[in-house]
PDB file of C-alpha atoms in Angstrom:
ATOM      1  CA  MET A   1      88.424  98.184 158.719  1.00 59.00           C
ATOM      2  CA  LYS A   2      89.892  95.179 156.902  1.00 61.00           C
ATOM      3  CA  LYS A   3      86.599  94.602 155.070  1.00 63.00           C
ATOM      4  CA  PHE A   4      86.547  98.232 153.919  1.00 53.00           C
ATOM      5  CA  ALA A   5      90.150  98.073 152.657  1.00 56.00           C
ATOM      6  CA  GLY A   6      89.353  94.795 150.881  1.00 56.00           C
ATOM      7  CA  LYS A   7      86.345  96.352 149.141  1.00 54.00           C
ATOM      8  CA  ILE A   8      88.423  99.331 148.000  1.00 65.00           C
ATOM      9  CA  ALA A   9      91.145  97.026 146.665  1.00 58.00           C
ATOM     10  CA  LEU A  10      88.539  94.952 144.799  1.00 58.00           C
ATOM     11  CA  CYS A  11      86.967  98.083 143.251  1.00 51.00           C
ATOM     12  CA  ALA A  12      90.396  99.356 142.207  1.00 57.00           C
ATOM     13  CA  ALA A  13      91.225  95.994 140.588  1.00 54.00           C
ATOM     14  CA  VAL A  14      87.918  96.012 138.671  1.00 53.00           C
ATOM     15  CA  LEU A  15      88.504  99.564 137.426  1.00 52.00           C
ATOM     16  CA  VAL A  16      92.045  98.720 136.273  1.00 54.00           C
ATOM     17  CA  ALA A  17      90.753  95.614 134.462  1.00 48.00           C
ATOM     18  CA  CYS A  18      88.014  97.680 132.762  1.00 49.00           C
ATOM     19  CA  PHE A  19      90.519 100.230 131.517  1.00 52.00           C
ATOM     20  CA  MET A  20      92.973  97.597 130.341  1.00 49.00           C
ATOM     21  CA  PHE A  21      90.578  95.117 128.748  1.00 51.00           C
ATOM     22  CA  GLY A  22      87.021  96.388 128.684  1.00 52.00           C
ATOM     23  CA  CYS A  23      87.215  99.754 126.943  1.00 61.00           C
ATOM     24  CA  TYR A  24      88.378  98.524 123.547  1.00 62.00           C
ATOM     25  CA  GLN A  25      85.594  97.526 121.176  1.00 69.00           C
ATOM     26  CA  PRO A  26      86.676  96.133 117.803  1.00 80.00           C
ATOM     27  CA  GLY A  27      84.968  97.728 114.835  1.00 87.00           C
ATOM     28  CA  PRO A  28      84.000  96.566 111.354  1.00 93.00           C
ATOM     29  CA  ILE A  29      87.170  98.095 109.855  1.00 95.00           C
ATOM     30  CA  PRO A  30      90.590  96.726 110.887  1.00 95.00           C
ATOM     31  CA  ASP A  31      92.715  99.031 113.020  1.00 95.00           C
ATOM     32  CA  GLY A  32      95.415 101.005 111.279  1.00 94.00           C
ATOM     33  CA  TYR A  33      96.202 103.998 109.123  1.00 95.00           C
ATOM     34  CA  TYR A  34      94.375 104.580 105.832  1.00 95.00           C
ATOM     35  CA  LEU A  35      96.257 106.971 103.563  1.00 95.00           C
ATOM     36  CA  GLU A  36      94.484 109.223 101.098  1.00 91.00           C
ATOM     37  CA  THR A  37      94.634 108.368  97.416  1.00 87.00           C
ATOM     38  CA  PRO A  38      95.125 111.733  95.639  1.00 83.00           C
ATOM     39  CA  GLY A  39      92.048 112.952  93.786  1.00 81.00           C
ATOM     40  CA  SER A  40      89.567 110.512  95.329  1.00 85.00           C
ATOM     41  CA  ASP A  41      87.726 109.620  98.512  1.00 87.00           C
ATOM     42  CA  CYS A  42      89.584 106.288  98.705  1.00 91.00           C
ATOM     43  CA  PHE A  43      92.052 105.571 101.509  1.00 92.00           C
ATOM     44  CA  ILE A  44      94.472 102.605 101.428  1.00 92.00           C
ATOM     45  CA  TYR A  45      95.689 100.729 104.534  1.00 93.00           C
ATOM     46  CA  GLN A  46      99.348 101.329 105.481  1.00 89.00           C
ATOM     47  CA  GLU A  47     101.535 100.385 108.441  1.00 83.00           C
ATOM     48  CA  ASP A  48     102.485 104.025 109.046  1.00 82.00           C
ATOM     49  CA  HIS A  49     100.775 107.355 108.446  1.00 81.00           C
ATOM     50  CA  SER A  50     101.446 110.252 106.109  1.00 81.00           C
ATOM     51  CA  GLU A  51     100.128 113.797 105.849  1.00 85.00           C
ATOM     52  CA  TYR A  52      96.447 113.008 105.061  1.00 90.00           C
ATOM     53  CA  TYR A  53      94.966 109.874 106.608  1.00 94.00           C
ATOM     54  CA  TRP A  54      92.262 108.213 108.688  1.00 95.00           C
ATOM     55  CA  GLU A  55      93.368 106.489 111.889  1.00 95.00           C
ATOM     56  CA  VAL A  56      91.025 103.644 112.859  1.00 96.00           C
ATOM     57  CA  LYS A  57      91.085 102.138 116.367  1.00 95.00           C
ATOM     58  CA  GLY A  58      88.236  99.857 117.327  1.00 94.00           C
ATOM     59  CA  ASN A  59      84.963 101.676 116.813  1.00 95.00           C
ATOM     60  CA  LYS A  60      86.591 105.140 116.568  1.00 95.00           C
ATOM     61  CA  ALA A  61      88.125 106.988 113.611  1.00 96.00           C
ATOM     62  CA  LYS A  62      90.083 110.232 113.347  1.00 94.00           C
ATOM     63  CA  TYR A  63      91.045 112.132 110.207  1.00 93.00           C
ATOM     64  CA  TYR A  64      94.296 114.074 110.017  1.00 92.00           C
ATOM     65  CA  ALA A  65      95.048 116.739 107.386  1.00 88.00           C
ATOM     66  CA  SER A  66      98.600 118.097 107.329  1.00 85.00           C
ATOM     67  CA  ASN A  67      99.057 116.128 110.567  1.00 80.00           C
ATOM     68  CA  PHE A  68      96.349 118.157 112.367  1.00 85.00           C
ATOM     69  CA  LEU A  69      93.332 116.376 113.796  1.00 87.00           C
ATOM     70  CA  THR A  70      90.373 117.456 111.636  1.00 87.00           C
ATOM     71  CA  TYR A  71      87.548 114.968 112.348  1.00 91.00           C
ATOM     72  CA  LYS A  72      86.652 112.682 115.251  1.00 92.00           C
ATOM     73  CA  CYS A  73      83.988 110.058 114.758  1.00 94.00           C
ATOM     74  CA  ASN A  74      82.412 106.849 115.881  1.00 95.00           C
ATOM     75  CA  ILE A  75      82.192 103.943 113.474  1.00 96.00           C
ATOM     76  CA  ILE A  76      78.650 102.646 113.488  1.00 95.00           C
ATOM     77  CA  GLU A  77      76.830  99.923 111.603  1.00 95.00           C
ATOM     78  CA  GLU A  78      73.226 100.449 110.492  1.00 94.00           C
ATOM     79  CA  ASN A  79      71.205  98.437 107.977  1.00 93.00           C
ATOM     80  CA  GLU A  80      74.296  96.404 107.010  1.00 93.00           C
ATOM     81  CA  LYS A  81      76.209  99.592 106.134  1.00 95.00           C
ATOM     82  CA  ILE A  82      79.165 101.255 107.858  1.00 97.00           C
ATOM     83  CA  TYR A  83      79.156 104.961 108.756  1.00 97.00           C
ATOM     84  CA  PHE A  84      81.627 107.482 110.168  1.00 96.00           C
ATOM     85  CA  GLU A  85      79.492 109.677 112.408  1.00 95.00           C
ATOM     86  CA  GLY A  86      81.211 112.568 114.111  1.00 93.00           C
ATOM     87  CA  TYR A  87      82.162 116.204 114.053  1.00 89.00           C
ATOM     88  CA  GLU A  88      84.852 118.572 112.876  1.00 86.00           C
ATOM     89  CA  TRP A  89      87.670 119.162 115.322  1.00 80.00           C
ATOM     90  CA  THR A  90      90.041 122.121 115.628  1.00 72.00           C
ATOM     91  CA  GLU A  91      93.566 121.773 117.022  1.00 61.00           C
ATOM     92  CA  ILE A  92      95.073 125.051 115.849  1.00 60.00           C
ATOM     93  CA  ILE A  93      94.178 127.233 118.853  1.00 62.00           C
ATOM     94  CA  GLY A  94      93.482 124.772 121.616  1.00 57.00           C
ATOM     95  CA  CYS A  95      91.477 121.606 121.140  1.00 56.00           C
ATOM     96  CA  SER A  96      87.806 122.137 120.541  1.00 56.00           C
ATOM     97  CA  ASN A  97      84.790 120.728 118.809  1.00 58.00           C
ATOM     98  CA  ALA A  98      84.181 122.918 115.744  1.00 61.00           C
ATOM     99  CA  GLY A  99      80.529 121.965 115.832  1.00 66.00           C
ATOM    100  CA  LYS A 100      79.749 120.699 112.329  1.00 75.00           C
ATOM    101  CA  VAL A 101      78.283 117.206 112.657  1.00 85.00           C
ATOM    102  CA  PHE A 102      78.424 114.751 109.765  1.00 89.00           C
ATOM    103  CA  LYS A 103      77.620 111.170 108.873  1.00 92.00           C
ATOM    104  CA  TYR A 104      79.466 109.573 105.934  1.00 92.00           C
ATOM    105  CA  GLU A 105      78.761 106.154 104.556  1.00 96.00           C
ATOM    106  CA  VAL A 106      81.975 104.132 104.324  1.00 96.00           C
ATOM    107  CA  GLN A 107      82.689 101.080 102.214  1.00 96.00           C
ATOM    108  CA  TYR A 108      85.485  98.776 103.370  1.00 96.00           C
ATOM    109  CA  ASP A 109      87.107  96.530 100.744  1.00 95.00           C
ATOM    110  CA  GLU A 110      88.862  93.535 102.335  1.00 93.00           C
ATOM    111  CA  GLU A 111      90.689  92.611  99.134  1.00 94.00           C
ATOM    112  CA  THR A 112      92.448  95.962  98.693  1.00 94.00           C
ATOM    113  CA  LYS A 113      92.373  96.873 102.413  1.00 94.00           C
ATOM    114  CA  SER A 114      90.839 100.229 101.583  1.00 96.00           C
ATOM    115  CA  ILE A 115      87.994 102.445 102.722  1.00 96.00           C
ATOM    116  CA  THR A 116      85.938 104.701 100.485  1.00 95.00           C
ATOM    117  CA  LEU A 117      83.861 107.597 101.807  1.00 92.00           C
ATOM    118  CA  ILE A 118      80.512 108.178 100.146  1.00 90.00           C
ATOM    119  CA  ARG A 119      79.484 111.784 100.762  1.00 76.00           C
TER     120      ARG A 119
END
């Protein structure tokens, strides 16, 4: 019985460590909020968010419009280019995948700390 309890405790410790340390994968774009520049597809890094912005965490990105989640995507790298690949999301009446899949090329500029979507 002691061996069984020890195995369960070891499995629980491994699972906790995976959730705490192993699930985060850094992406090619630094984490943070990227606020929309009016009239363009350029988004500038900020410490806090506004009404229209991309939130980047690791290899995931989410777009918020009027503070509603609009897009969920993975950040992927292919052929030395960065892409947001995901789908439209609806939060108005329950949370659901709206179904439209997209893949936008994204350019990250280290100097200005900005991302530009190429549609």
